[in-house]
mmCIF file of C-alpha atoms in Angstrom:
data_model
loop_
_atom_site.group_PDB
_atom_site.id
_atom_site.type_symbol
_atom_site.label_atom_id
_atom_site.label_comp_id
_atom_site.label_asym_id
_atom_site.label_seq_id
_atom_site.Cartn_x
_atom_site.Cartn_y
_atom_site.Cartn_z
ATOM 1 C CA MET Z 13 0.000 0.000 0.000
ATOM 2 C CA ALA Z 14 2.788 2.409 0.933
ATOM 3 C CA ASP Z 15 4.577 1.484 -2.231
ATOM 4 C CA LEU Z 16 1.623 2.535 -4.386
ATOM 5 C CA CYS Z 17 1.308 5.894 -2.660
ATOM 6 C CA SER Z 18 4.996 6.594 -2.960
ATOM 7 C CA ARG Z 19 5.351 5.713 -6.606
ATOM 8 C CA PRO Z 20 5.816 8.882 -8.732
ATOM 9 C CA PRO Z 21 3.249 9.533 -11.431
ATOM 10 C CA GLU Z 22 3.981 9.473 -15.146
ATOM 11 C CA VAL Z 23 3.539 12.837 -16.910
ATOM 12 C CA LEU Z 24 1.702 12.384 -20.172
ATOM 13 C CA LEU Z 25 1.184 16.074 -21.019
ATOM 14 C CA PRO Z 26 3.375 17.932 -21.545
ATOM 15 C CA SER Z 27 5.871 15.365 -22.728
ATOM 16 C CA SER Z 28 8.669 17.738 -21.756
ATOM 17 C CA ASN Z 29 9.122 21.206 -20.417
ATOM 18 C CA GLN Z 30 7.468 23.626 -22.806
ATOM 19 C CA THR Z 31 8.363 27.227 -23.678
ATOM 20 C CA LEU Z 32 5.534 29.304 -25.113
ATOM 21 C CA GLU Z 33 5.526 32.861 -26.451
ATOM 22 C CA PRO Z 34 1.948 34.129 -26.433
ATOM 23 C CA ALA Z 35 1.196 37.751 -27.270
ATOM 24 C CA LEU Z 36 0.099 40.239 -24.655
ATOM 25 C CA GLY Z 37 -3.672 40.414 -24.335
ATOM 26 C CA SER Z 38 -4.252 36.838 -25.427
ATOM 27 C CA GLN Z 39 -5.470 33.806 -23.453
ATOM 28 C CA ILE Z 40 -3.528 30.564 -23.253
ATOM 29 C CA THR Z 41 -4.550 27.105 -22.040
ATOM 30 C CA LEU Z 42 -2.073 24.852 -20.180
ATOM 31 C CA ASN Z 43 -2.887 21.116 -20.059
ATOM 32 C CA CYS Z 44 -1.232 18.895 -17.472
ATOM 33 C CA THR Z 45 -2.125 15.162 -17.616
ATOM 34 C CA VAL Z 46 -0.532 12.426 -15.425
ATOM 35 C CA ARG Z 47 -0.978 8.677 -14.930
ATOM 36 C CA LEU Z 48 -0.429 6.913 -11.572
ATOM 37 C CA PRO Z 49 -1.351 3.635 -9.811
ATOM 38 C CA PHE Z 50 -4.895 3.617 -8.407
ATOM 39 C CA ASP Z 51 -5.669 2.993 -4.779
ATOM 40 C CA GLN Z 52 -8.749 4.191 -2.974
ATOM 41 C CA GLN Z 53 -6.764 4.842 0.180
ATOM 42 C CA CYS Z 54 -4.108 6.818 -1.667
ATOM 43 C CA ILE Z 55 -5.694 9.748 -3.467
ATOM 44 C CA PRO Z 56 -3.118 12.184 -4.935
ATOM 45 C CA ALA Z 57 -3.578 15.948 -5.305
ATOM 46 C CA LEU Z 58 -2.625 18.160 -8.260
ATOM 47 C CA HIS Z 59 -1.556 21.731 -7.664
ATOM 48 C CA TRP Z 60 -0.469 24.616 -9.923
ATOM 49 C CA MET Z 61 2.438 26.903 -9.163
ATOM 50 C CA LYS Z 62 3.753 30.118 -10.695
ATOM 51 C CA ASP Z 63 7.403 31.013 -10.316
ATOM 52 C CA GLY Z 64 7.724 28.394 -7.525
ATOM 53 C CA LEU Z 65 4.716 29.584 -5.491
ATOM 54 C CA LEU Z 66 1.442 27.692 -5.137
ATOM 55 C CA PHE Z 67 -1.684 29.425 -6.273
ATOM 56 C CA GLY Z 68 -3.619 30.892 -3.374
ATOM 57 C CA ASN Z 69 -6.642 33.075 -3.087
ATOM 58 C CA GLU Z 70 -4.811 35.867 -4.920
ATOM 59 C CA SER Z 71 -4.623 33.654 -7.993
ATOM 60 C CA SER Z 72 -8.308 33.802 -8.654
ATOM 61 C CA GLN Z 73 -7.566 35.359 -12.069
ATOM 62 C CA TYR Z 74 -6.541 31.880 -13.202
ATOM 63 C CA THR Z 75 -9.267 29.321 -13.848
ATOM 64 C CA SER Z 76 -8.623 25.574 -13.842
ATOM 65 C CA GLU Z 77 -10.627 22.426 -14.485
ATOM 66 C CA LEU Z 78 -9.679 19.023 -13.027
ATOM 67 C CA GLN Z 79 -10.757 15.723 -14.480
ATOM 68 C CA THR Z 80 -10.021 12.183 -13.225
ATOM 69 C CA TRP Z 81 -10.820 8.767 -14.651
ATOM 70 C CA LEU Z 82 -9.763 5.135 -14.232
ATOM 71 C CA SER Z 83 -8.453 2.625 -16.637
ATOM 72 C CA ASP Z 84 -10.588 -0.305 -17.792
ATOM 73 C CA ASN Z 85 -9.144 -2.693 -15.212
ATOM 74 C CA GLU Z 86 -9.210 0.025 -12.565
ATOM 75 C CA THR Z 87 -5.541 -0.405 -11.782
ATOM 76 C CA GLU Z 88 -4.461 3.055 -12.996
ATOM 77 C CA ALA Z 89 -5.855 6.508 -12.527
ATOM 78 C CA PHE Z 90 -5.544 9.486 -14.796
ATOM 79 C CA MET Z 91 -5.633 13.137 -13.767
ATOM 80 C CA SER Z 92 -5.916 16.066 -16.165
ATOM 81 C CA SER Z 93 -5.937 19.730 -15.188
ATOM 82 C CA ILE Z 94 -6.521 22.539 -17.626
ATOM 83 C CA LEU Z 95 -5.360 26.012 -16.561
ATOM 84 C CA ARG Z 96 -6.507 29.111 -18.474
ATOM 85 C CA VAL Z 97 -4.289 32.169 -18.192
ATOM 86 C CA ASN Z 98 -5.351 35.643 -19.332
ATOM 87 C CA LEU Z 99 -2.233 37.587 -20.245
ATOM 88 C CA THR Z 100 -3.334 41.103 -19.441
ATOM 89 C CA SER Z 101 0.011 42.431 -18.166
ATOM 90 C CA ASP Z 102 3.677 41.594 -18.074
ATOM 91 C CA GLU Z 103 3.283 40.088 -14.587
ATOM 92 C CA GLU Z 104 1.242 37.252 -16.023
ATOM 93 C CA TYR Z 105 4.295 35.869 -17.785
ATOM 94 C CA GLY Z 106 6.582 33.445 -15.997
ATOM 95 C CA VAL Z 107 7.094 29.750 -15.204
ATOM 96 C CA PHE Z 108 3.948 27.712 -14.518
ATOM 97 C CA ALA Z 109 4.199 24.183 -13.112
ATOM 98 C CA CYS Z 110 1.743 21.452 -12.157
ATOM 99 C CA LEU Z 111 2.774 19.440 -9.059
ATOM 100 C CA VAL Z 112 1.717 15.803 -8.338
ATOM 101 C CA ARG Z 113 3.594 13.834 -5.595
ATOM 102 C CA ASN Z 114 6.742 15.926 -5.988
ATOM 103 C CA THR Z 115 6.618 15.517 -9.765
ATOM 104 C CA THR Z 116 6.325 18.681 -11.816
ATOM 105 C CA ALA Z 117 5.653 19.580 -15.419
ATOM 106 C CA THR Z 118 6.620 23.149 -16.340
ATOM 107 C CA PHE Z 119 5.343 25.706 -18.852
ATOM 108 C CA THR Z 120 7.519 28.788 -19.476
ATOM 109 C CA LEU Z 121 5.585 31.760 -20.850
ATOM 110 C CA LEU Z 122 7.642 34.457 -22.566
ATOM 111 C CA ARG Z 123 6.223 37.672 -23.932
ATOM 112 C CA SER Z 124 6.163 37.831 -27.726
ATOM 113 C CA GLU Z 125 5.720 41.128 -29.489
ATOM 114 C CA ALA Z 126 2.639 41.098 -31.646
ATOM 115 C CA ALA Z 127 3.427 41.136 -35.343
ATOM 116 C CA GLY Z 128 2.943 44.757 -36.287
ATOM 117 C CA HIS Z 129 1.675 45.699 -39.729
ATOM 118 C CA VAL Z 130 3.054 49.219 -39.695
ATOM 119 C CA SER Z 131 6.566 48.230 -40.700
ATOM 120 C CA ALA Z 132 5.300 45.879 -43.382
ATOM 121 C CA VAL Z 133 3.018 48.560 -44.799
ATOM 122 C CA LEU Z 134 5.839 51.116 -44.775
ATOM 123 C CA ALA Z 135 8.181 48.673 -46.514
ATOM 124 C CA ALA Z 136 5.541 47.945 -49.141
ATOM 125 C CA LEU Z 137 4.946 51.651 -49.711
ATOM 126 C CA LEU Z 138 8.686 52.254 -49.998
ATOM 127 C CA VAL Z 139 9.072 49.506 -52.590
ATOM 128 C CA LEU Z 140 6.063 50.825 -54.493
ATOM 129 C CA GLY Z 141 7.477 54.357 -54.433
ATOM 130 C CA LEU Z 142 10.827 53.129 -55.740
ATOM 131 C CA LEU Z 143 9.103 51.249 -58.541
ATOM 132 C CA LEU Z 144 7.056 54.307 -59.508
ATOM 133 C CA LEU Z 145 10.154 56.518 -59.389
ATOM 134 C CA THR Z 146 12.087 54.051 -61.542
ATOM 135 C CA ALA Z 147 9.223 53.888 -64.022
ATOM 136 C CA ALA Z 148 9.008 57.689 -64.178
ATOM 137 C CA ILE Z 149 12.766 58.058 -64.684
ATOM 138 C CA TYR Z 150 12.728 55.376 -67.371
ATOM 139 C CA ALA Z 151 9.812 57.014 -69.183
ATOM 140 C CA LYS Z 152 11.492 60.434 -68.981
ATOM 141 C CA CYS Z 153 15.093 59.457 -69.730
ATOM 142 C CA ARG Z 154 14.641 56.271 -71.772
ATOM 143 C CA LEU Z 155 15.507 57.886 -75.104
ATOM 144 C CA ASN Z 156 18.484 59.745 -73.615
ATOM 145 C CA MET Z 157 19.868 56.522 -72.145
ATOM 146 C CA LEU Z 158 19.345 54.658 -75.402
ATOM 147 C CA LEU Z 159 21.063 57.433 -77.359
ATOM 148 C CA TRP Z 160 23.988 57.497 -74.934
ATOM 149 C CA TYR Z 161 24.411 53.744 -75.151
ATOM 150 C CA ARG Z 162 24.102 53.737 -78.957
ATOM 151 C CA ASN Z 163 26.591 56.603 -79.365
ATOM 152 C CA ARG Z 164 29.069 54.903 -77.045
ATOM 153 C CA TYR Z 165 28.703 51.208 -77.794
ATOM 154 C CA GLY Z 166 26.616 51.092 -80.967
ATOM 155 C CA GLU Z 167 27.790 49.600 -84.229
ATOM 156 C CA LEU Z 168 29.670 51.918 -86.567
ATOM 157 C CA GLU Z 169 28.391 51.879 -90.138
ATOM 158 C CA ILE Z 170 31.549 52.955 -91.888
ATOM 159 C CA ASN Z 171 33.550 51.606 -94.795
ATOM 160 C CA ASP Z 172 30.286 50.615 -96.483
ATOM 161 C CA GLY Z 173 30.599 52.803 -99.584
ATOM 162 C CA LYS Z 174 27.558 54.915 -98.702
ATOM 163 C CA LEU Z 175 27.553 58.611 -99.589
ATOM 164 C CA TYR Z 176 24.492 59.690 -97.587
ATOM 165 C CA ASP Z 177 23.025 58.813 -94.245
ATOM 166 C CA ALA Z 178 19.395 58.949 -95.319
ATOM 167 C CA TYR Z 179 17.298 59.110 -98.463
ATOM 168 C CA VAL Z 180 14.321 61.406 -97.830
ATOM 169 C CA SER Z 181 11.264 60.851 -100.017
ATOM 170 C CA TYR Z 182 8.479 63.418 -99.827
ATOM 171 C CA ALA Z 183 5.661 64.767 -101.939
ATOM 172 C CA ASN Z 184 6.104 67.847 -104.089
ATOM 173 C CA SER Z 185 3.639 69.944 -102.091
ATOM 174 C CA PRO Z 186 4.207 73.283 -100.309
ATOM 175 C CA ASP Z 187 3.718 71.884 -96.813
ATOM 176 C CA ASP Z 188 5.941 68.844 -97.292
ATOM 177 C CA THR Z 189 8.630 70.879 -99.033
ATOM 178 C CA LYS Z 190 8.743 73.390 -96.191
ATOM 179 C CA PHE Z 191 8.868 70.619 -93.594
ATOM 180 C CA VAL Z 192 11.726 68.778 -95.274
ATOM 181 C CA ASN Z 193 13.849 71.753 -96.366
ATOM 182 C CA PHE Z 194 13.312 74.109 -93.442
ATOM 183 C CA ILE Z 195 12.818 71.753 -90.487
ATOM 184 C CA MET Z 196 14.134 68.240 -91.082
ATOM 185 C CA LYS Z 197 17.176 69.040 -93.213
ATOM 186 C CA PRO Z 198 18.606 71.841 -90.983
ATOM 187 C CA GLN Z 199 17.988 69.850 -87.819
ATOM 188 C CA LEU Z 200 19.581 66.607 -89.020
ATOM 189 C CA GLU Z 201 22.446 68.127 -91.021
ATOM 190 C CA ASN Z 202 23.394 71.184 -88.972
ATOM 191 C CA ARG Z 203 22.702 69.896 -85.474
ATOM 192 C CA HIS Z 204 23.359 66.164 -85.737
ATOM 193 C CA GLY Z 205 25.800 66.046 -88.658
ATOM 194 C CA TYR Z 206 23.843 63.745 -90.963
ATOM 195 C CA LYS Z 207 23.895 64.061 -94.736
ATOM 196 C CA LEU Z 208 20.574 63.723 -96.535
ATOM 197 C CA PHE Z 209 19.556 63.018 -100.114
ATOM 198 C CA LEU Z 210 16.235 64.741 -100.859
ATOM 199 C CA ASP Z 211 13.830 63.491 -103.537
ATOM 200 C CA ASP Z 212 10.381 64.948 -104.190
ATOM 201 C CA LYS Z 213 9.571 62.666 -107.122
ATOM 202 C CA ALA Z 214 7.456 59.527 -106.997
ATOM 203 C CA ILE Z 215 9.593 56.907 -105.297
ATOM 204 C CA LEU Z 216 7.799 54.017 -107.023
ATOM 205 C CA PRO Z 217 6.452 55.092 -110.407
ATOM 206 C CA ASN Z 218 4.132 52.415 -111.742
ATOM 207 C CA SER Z 219 4.766 50.493 -108.498
ATOM 208 C CA GLU Z 220 8.232 49.534 -109.751
ATOM 209 C CA PRO Z 221 11.510 51.079 -108.554
ATOM 210 C CA SER Z 222 13.381 52.919 -111.253
ATOM 211 C CA ALA Z 223 17.077 52.525 -111.953
ATOM 212 C CA ASP Z 224 17.785 55.969 -110.516
ATOM 213 C CA LEU Z 225 15.890 55.100 -107.351
ATOM 214 C CA ILE Z 226 17.793 51.856 -106.867
ATOM 215 C CA MET Z 227 21.101 53.628 -107.427
ATOM 216 C CA ASN Z 228 20.288 56.544 -105.123
ATOM 217 C CA VAL Z 229 18.859 54.416 -102.329
ATOM 218 C CA SER Z 230 21.871 52.115 -102.524
ATOM 219 C CA ARG Z 231 24.043 55.127 -101.738
ATOM 220 C CA CYS Z 232 22.072 55.884 -98.539
ATOM 221 C CA ARG Z 233 22.124 54.053 -95.229
ATOM 222 C CA ARG Z 234 18.486 54.723 -94.350
ATOM 223 C CA LEU Z 235 15.205 55.542 -96.086
ATOM 224 C CA ILE Z 236 12.866 58.232 -94.682
ATOM 225 C CA VAL Z 237 9.355 58.665 -96.104
ATOM 226 C CA VAL Z 238 7.306 61.725 -95.131
ATOM 227 C CA LEU Z 239 3.857 60.142 -95.106
ATOM 228 C CA SER Z 240 1.394 63.008 -95.542
ATOM 229 C CA HIS Z 241 -1.974 63.439 -97.272
ATOM 230 C CA ALA Z 242 -0.221 64.576 -100.429
ATOM 231 C CA TYR Z 243 2.146 61.604 -100.349
ATOM 232 C CA LEU Z 244 -0.660 59.076 -99.945
ATOM 233 C CA GLU Z 245 -2.400 60.509 -103.002
ATOM 234 C CA GLN Z 246 0.284 59.053 -105.266
ATOM 235 C CA ASP Z 247 -0.761 56.236 -107.548
ATOM 236 C CA TRP Z 248 1.339 53.510 -105.974
ATOM 237 C CA CYS Z 249 -0.006 54.366 -102.498
ATOM 238 C CA ASN Z 250 -3.638 54.244 -103.607
ATOM 239 C CA ASN Z 251 -3.387 51.215 -105.874
ATOM 240 C CA ASN Z 252 -1.034 48.792 -104.163
ATOM 241 C CA PHE Z 253 0.686 50.110 -101.058
ATOM 242 C CA ARG Z 254 1.283 46.615 -99.681
ATOM 243 C CA GLU Z 255 3.384 45.562 -102.660
ATOM 244 C CA GLY Z 256 5.181 48.916 -102.612
ATOM 245 C CA LEU Z 257 6.063 48.425 -98.946
ATOM 246 C CA TRP Z 258 7.711 45.095 -99.720
ATOM 247 C CA ARG Z 259 9.648 46.823 -102.504
ATOM 248 C CA LEU Z 260 10.910 49.412 -100.039
ATOM 249 C CA LEU Z 261 11.875 46.712 -97.550
ATOM 250 C CA GLU Z 262 13.979 45.103 -100.255
ATOM 251 C CA LEU Z 263 15.725 48.390 -101.003
ATOM 252 C CA SER Z 264 16.317 49.576 -97.434
ATOM 253 C CA GLN Z 265 16.443 47.878 -94.067
ATOM 254 C CA ARG Z 266 13.723 49.074 -91.674
ATOM 255 C CA PRO Z 267 12.501 52.206 -93.504
ATOM 256 C CA ILE Z 268 11.363 55.202 -91.437
ATOM 257 C CA PHE Z 269 7.885 56.660 -91.981
ATOM 258 C CA VAL Z 270 7.108 60.122 -90.569
ATOM 259 C CA ALA Z 271 3.425 60.992 -90.177
ATOM 260 C CA PHE Z 272 1.845 64.189 -88.901
ATOM 261 C CA GLU Z 273 -0.304 63.756 -85.802
ATOM 262 C CA SER Z 274 -2.890 66.266 -87.014
ATOM 263 C CA GLN Z 275 -3.343 64.213 -90.189
ATOM 264 C CA TYR Z 276 -2.668 60.832 -88.618
ATOM 265 C CA ARG Z 277 -5.959 60.813 -86.715
ATOM 266 C CA GLU Z 278 -7.924 61.811 -89.804
ATOM 267 C CA ILE Z 279 -6.252 59.549 -92.342
ATOM 268 C CA GLU Z 280 -8.382 56.533 -93.187
ATOM 269 C CA HIS Z 281 -5.907 55.110 -95.656
ATOM 270 C CA PRO Z 282 -5.121 51.361 -95.613
ATOM 271 C CA ALA Z 283 -1.424 52.261 -95.571
ATOM 272 C CA ILE Z 284 -1.674 53.438 -91.951
ATOM 273 C CA ASN Z 285 -3.216 50.171 -90.791
ATOM 274 C CA LEU Z 286 -0.625 48.221 -92.734
ATOM 275 C CA LEU Z 287 2.231 50.120 -91.071
ATOM 276 C CA LYS Z 288 0.689 49.519 -87.649
ATOM 277 C CA GLN Z 289 0.579 45.805 -88.363
ATOM 278 C CA HIS Z 290 4.254 45.712 -89.394
ATOM 279 C CA LYS Z 291 5.861 47.806 -86.644
ATOM 280 C CA LYS Z 292 8.543 45.160 -86.233
ATOM 281 C CA VAL Z 293 9.986 45.804 -89.704
ATOM 282 C CA VAL Z 294 9.328 49.556 -90.071
ATOM 283 C CA THR Z 295 9.710 52.620 -87.858
ATOM 284 C CA LEU Z 296 6.634 54.843 -87.607
ATOM 285 C CA LEU Z 297 7.198 58.290 -86.034
ATOM 286 C CA LEU Z 298 4.596 60.962 -85.311
ATOM 287 C CA TRP Z 299 5.302 64.670 -85.696
ATOM 288 C CA ARG Z 300 3.398 66.341 -82.859
ATOM 289 C CA ALA Z 301 2.804 69.946 -81.889
ATOM 290 C CA ASP Z 302 5.731 69.873 -79.413
ATOM 291 C CA SER Z 303 8.169 68.180 -81.806
ATOM 292 C CA MET Z 304 9.561 71.504 -83.024
ATOM 293 C CA THR Z 305 11.964 71.839 -80.085
ATOM 294 C CA PRO Z 306 15.396 70.262 -80.739
ATOM 295 C CA SER Z 307 15.178 68.249 -77.500
ATOM 296 C CA SER Z 308 11.800 66.679 -78.278
ATOM 297 C CA ASP Z 309 11.285 62.922 -78.347
ATOM 298 C CA PHE Z 310 10.691 63.002 -82.109
ATOM 299 C CA TRP Z 311 14.300 63.927 -82.912
ATOM 300 C CA LYS Z 312 15.639 61.451 -80.358
ATOM 301 C CA GLU Z 313 13.609 58.605 -81.853
ATOM 302 C CA LEU Z 314 14.639 59.652 -85.346
ATOM 303 C CA CYS Z 315 18.328 59.735 -84.375
ATOM 304 C CA LEU Z 316 17.957 56.273 -82.839
ATOM 305 C CA ALA Z 317 16.602 55.005 -86.152
ATOM 306 C CA LEU Z 318 19.458 56.641 -88.082
ATOM 307 C CA PRO Z 319 23.024 55.278 -88.059
ATOM 308 C CA ARG Z 320 25.513 56.196 -85.385
ATOM 309 C CA LYS Z 321 27.641 59.182 -86.318
ATOM 310 C CA VAL Z 322 31.435 59.070 -86.092
ATOM 311 C CA SER Z 323 32.922 62.055 -84.301
ATOM 312 C CA TYR Z 324 36.285 63.237 -85.586
ATOM 313 C CA GLN Z 325 38.281 66.455 -85.482
ATOM 314 C CA ARG Z 326 38.105 68.962 -88.266
ATOM 315 C CA THR Z 327 41.831 68.667 -88.880
ATOM 316 C CA MET Z 328 41.438 64.948 -89.460
ATOM 317 C CA GLY Z 329 39.901 63.322 -92.466
ATOM 318 C CA ASP Z 330 36.671 61.425 -92.669
ATOM 319 C CA PRO Z 331 37.367 57.960 -91.165
ATOM 320 C CA GLN Z 332 35.178 56.379 -93.834
ATOM 321 C CA THR Z 333 37.349 57.852 -96.584
ATOM 322 C CA GLN Z 334 40.517 56.835 -94.776
ATOM 323 C CA LEU Z 335 39.344 53.261 -94.353
ATOM 324 C CA GLN Z 336 38.423 53.071 -98.031
ATOM 325 C CA GLU Z 337 41.950 54.275 -98.934
ATOM 326 C CA ASP Z 338 40.755 57.026 -101.252
ATOM 327 C CA LYS Z 339 43.766 57.980 -103.380
ATOM 328 C CA ASP Z 340 42.230 61.163 -104.723
ATOM 329 C CA PRO Z 341 44.938 63.891 -104.416
ATOM 330 C CA MET Z 342 42.265 66.356 -103.303
ATOM 331 C CA LEU Z 343 41.412 64.095 -100.364
ATOM 332 C CA ILE Z 344 44.902 62.995 -99.289
ATOM 333 C CA LEU Z 345 45.754 64.684 -96.018
ATOM 334 C CA HIS Z 346 49.522 64.311 -95.975
ATOM 335 C CA SER Z 347 50.574 64.302 -99.596
ATOM 336 C CA SER Z 348 54.237 64.549 -100.407
ATOM 337 C CA TYR Z 349 53.760 67.215 -103.058
ATOM 338 C CA LEU Z 350 51.862 69.441 -100.618
ATOM 339 C CA GLU Z 351 54.667 69.456 -98.090
ATOM 340 C CA TYR Z 352 57.379 72.106 -98.477
ATOM 341 C CA ARG Z 353 60.761 70.567 -97.696
ATOM 342 C CA GLY Z 354 62.934 73.565 -98.571
ATOM 343 C CA ASP Z 355 65.000 74.394 -101.646
ATOM 344 C CA PRO Z 356 68.204 72.294 -101.823
ATOM 345 C CA HIS Z 357 69.864 75.143 -103.781
ATOM 346 C CA PRO Z 358 68.830 78.384 -102.152
ATOM 347 C CA GLU Z 359 71.422 80.316 -104.045
ATOM 348 C CA GLY Z 360 69.519 79.669 -107.228
ATOM 349 C CA ASP Z 361 66.353 81.323 -105.927
ATOM 350 C CA LEU Z 362 65.474 84.808 -107.107
ATOM 351 C CA ALA Z 363 66.305 87.301 -104.382
ATOM 352 C CA GLY Z 364 66.007 84.531 -101.769
ATOM 353 C CA VAL Z 365 62.199 84.310 -102.194
ATOM 354 C CA ARG Z 366 60.788 80.800 -101.902
ATOM 355 C CA GLY Z 367 58.671 79.564 -104.733
ATOM 356 C CA SER Z 368 55.059 78.493 -104.424
ATOM 357 C CA ILE Z 369 54.470 74.990 -103.162
ATOM 358 C CA LEU Z 370 52.613 73.768 -106.227
ATOM 359 C CA ARG Z 371 54.448 75.758 -108.877
ATOM 360 C CA GLY Z 372 57.463 74.528 -110.762
ATOM 361 C CA PRO Z 373 61.012 75.808 -110.279
ATOM 362 C CA PRO Z 374 61.604 79.503 -110.953
ATOM 363 C CA PRO Z 375 62.659 80.501 -114.454
ATOM 364 C CA PRO Z 376 66.385 80.847 -115.171
ATOM 365 C CA ARG Z 377 67.924 84.182 -114.229
ATOM 366 C CA MET Z 378 68.722 86.409 -117.187
ATOM 367 C CA THR Z 379 72.320 87.471 -116.577
ATOM 368 C CA ASP Z 380 73.220 88.710 -120.050
ATOM 369 C CA PRO Z 381 73.688 92.481 -119.728
ATOM 370 C CA LYS Z 382 73.103 92.931 -123.483
ATOM 371 C CA VAL Z 383 69.486 91.763 -123.260
ATOM 372 C CA PRO Z 384 67.095 94.664 -122.659
ATOM 373 C CA PRO Z 385 65.010 94.497 -119.480
ATOM 374 C CA ALA Z 386 61.712 94.499 -121.409
ATOM 375 C CA LEU Z 387 62.833 91.543 -123.532
ATOM 376 C CA ALA Z 388 63.986 89.715 -120.453
ATOM 377 C CA ALA Z 389 60.620 90.262 -118.810
ATOM 378 C CA GLY Z 390 58.825 88.874 -121.879
ATOM 379 C CA ILE Z 391 61.052 85.818 -121.921
ATOM 380 C CA MET Z 392 60.299 85.238 -118.253
ATOM 381 C CA GLU Z 393 56.552 85.460 -118.895
ATOM 382 C CA ASP Z 394 56.841 82.910 -121.732
ATOM 383 C CA VAL Z 395 58.771 80.569 -119.491
ATOM 384 C CA GLN Z 396 56.196 80.942 -116.716
ATOM 385 C CA LEU Z 397 53.401 80.253 -119.227
ATOM 386 C CA GLU Z 398 55.133 77.093 -120.394
ATOM 387 C CA GLU Z 399 55.667 75.997 -116.811
ATOM 388 C CA GLY Z 400 52.012 76.649 -116.045
ATOM 389 C CA GLN Z 401 50.950 74.460 -118.967
ATOM 390 C CA ARG Z 402 53.079 71.604 -117.675
ATOM 391 C CA SER Z 403 51.263 70.855 -114.444
ATOM 392 C CA GLU Z 404 52.542 67.952 -112.406
ATOM 393 C CA ILE Z 405 48.989 67.230 -111.141
ATOM 394 C CA ASP Z 406 46.430 65.811 -113.486
ATOM 395 C CA ILE Z 407 43.291 67.859 -112.956
ATOM 396 C CA SER Z 408 41.383 66.638 -115.981
ATOM 397 C CA ASP Z 409 38.931 64.641 -113.878
ATOM 398 C CA LEU Z 410 38.275 67.203 -111.172
ATOM 399 C CA GLY Z 411 34.885 68.020 -112.656
ATOM 400 C CA SER Z 412 33.684 64.437 -112.325
ATOM 401 C CA ARG Z 413 34.741 64.018 -108.698
ATOM 402 C CA ASN Z 414 32.223 64.290 -105.907
ATOM 403 C CA TYR Z 415 33.419 66.520 -103.087
ATOM 404 C CA GLY Z 416 29.995 67.338 -101.711
ATOM 405 C CA ALA Z 417 30.583 65.219 -98.604
ATOM 406 C CA ARG Z 418 33.937 66.827 -97.825
ATOM 407 C CA THR Z 419 34.578 69.865 -95.685
ATOM 408 C CA ASP Z 420 38.379 69.852 -95.509
ATOM 409 C CA PHE Z 421 39.270 71.021 -99.053
ATOM 410 C CA TYR Z 422 42.735 72.107 -100.053
ATOM 411 C CA CYS Z 423 43.013 75.255 -102.082
ATOM 412 C CA LEU Z 424 45.315 74.929 -105.090
ATOM 413 C CA VAL Z 425 45.508 78.686 -105.632
ATOM 414 C CA THR Z 426 47.886 80.676 -103.462
ATOM 415 C CA GLU Z 427 48.013 84.383 -102.785
ATOM 416 C CA ASP Z 428 50.936 84.785 -105.211
ATOM 417 C CA ASP Z 429 48.789 83.430 -108.064
ATOM 418 C CA LEU Z 430 45.989 85.966 -107.561
#
């Protein structure tokens, strides 16, 4: 009998000492269940403690429920006590223990800060603000960034034999002529350094490219079409614009079409719908009311569609001409016959005056005292005339050479020849 009353109970719940972190203001339930041998003369008692002290009358804020039951053969008894704790203050936290015959099961309650939503909301707003700021900066500076990257790392279209950067096709109407000659041409040539070939004739007469068109477009790196009301009235635009578009795609890679916003909304031409459907192979730009300023998006988009320009000093030659090894004497920068190396016989020079760089040697000095001065002067003029007729530089083909793309000409006439 004494052995049964002295045997320690077996703690079923909790299986081990538990540590809980409930939030302040919540309610928590602690369950302590034990099993022990049953004897009617040995009835155990279950008590709750907090921080090593038994609950007394002052612990009325805690509510507990005790349940007991026997096993089927009535050899074992089970005791279960449920303690409910309202965590209204920091004093409610601590170490709770259930005591049965000097056997304890402990519950450690630690305060846990409630998950606040303020920080999460602020973080979400911060991320959203950064995304909106990034989107605004991208929308505002996208073209500038693309231009900077293209001008720094873009592909150079040089040594390709092209004479012009763009072939501009427009209708022979007053409005289109003013736009091309007084707006587009000065902006692209004077500000951005491009060279344009202007053509106000029908680009596809009879829907077939002419030989002149093929030759002229082959000399240009890009094709620009000013798509206005007057341009769309041409025969090839009204009759078969789809076939004409494929012709243009064969002649030039990704042609550029410029439409006016005021006319773009009113145009009900099938060409507009066709260009919208093929935006991947063509570039469609709109001239708006604010496109007149040099820093507008229209000019940035147009420059992105045009080839990258090569920057070089004025004293240097065009890198395209240098890479093509142009042997034209007018275009050679350091020609041997243009360099003055000094007269090896200075004593033969008249009065020590150096001759012109491109002229022949001075005429022989007339030393015969019997020859009259007038006759000597005539002889000298005849000699100079003969020397002038024998030019060391062949200039017979100067009229057929194209120097329109050059800006660093050499003048073959000196001040002494004037």
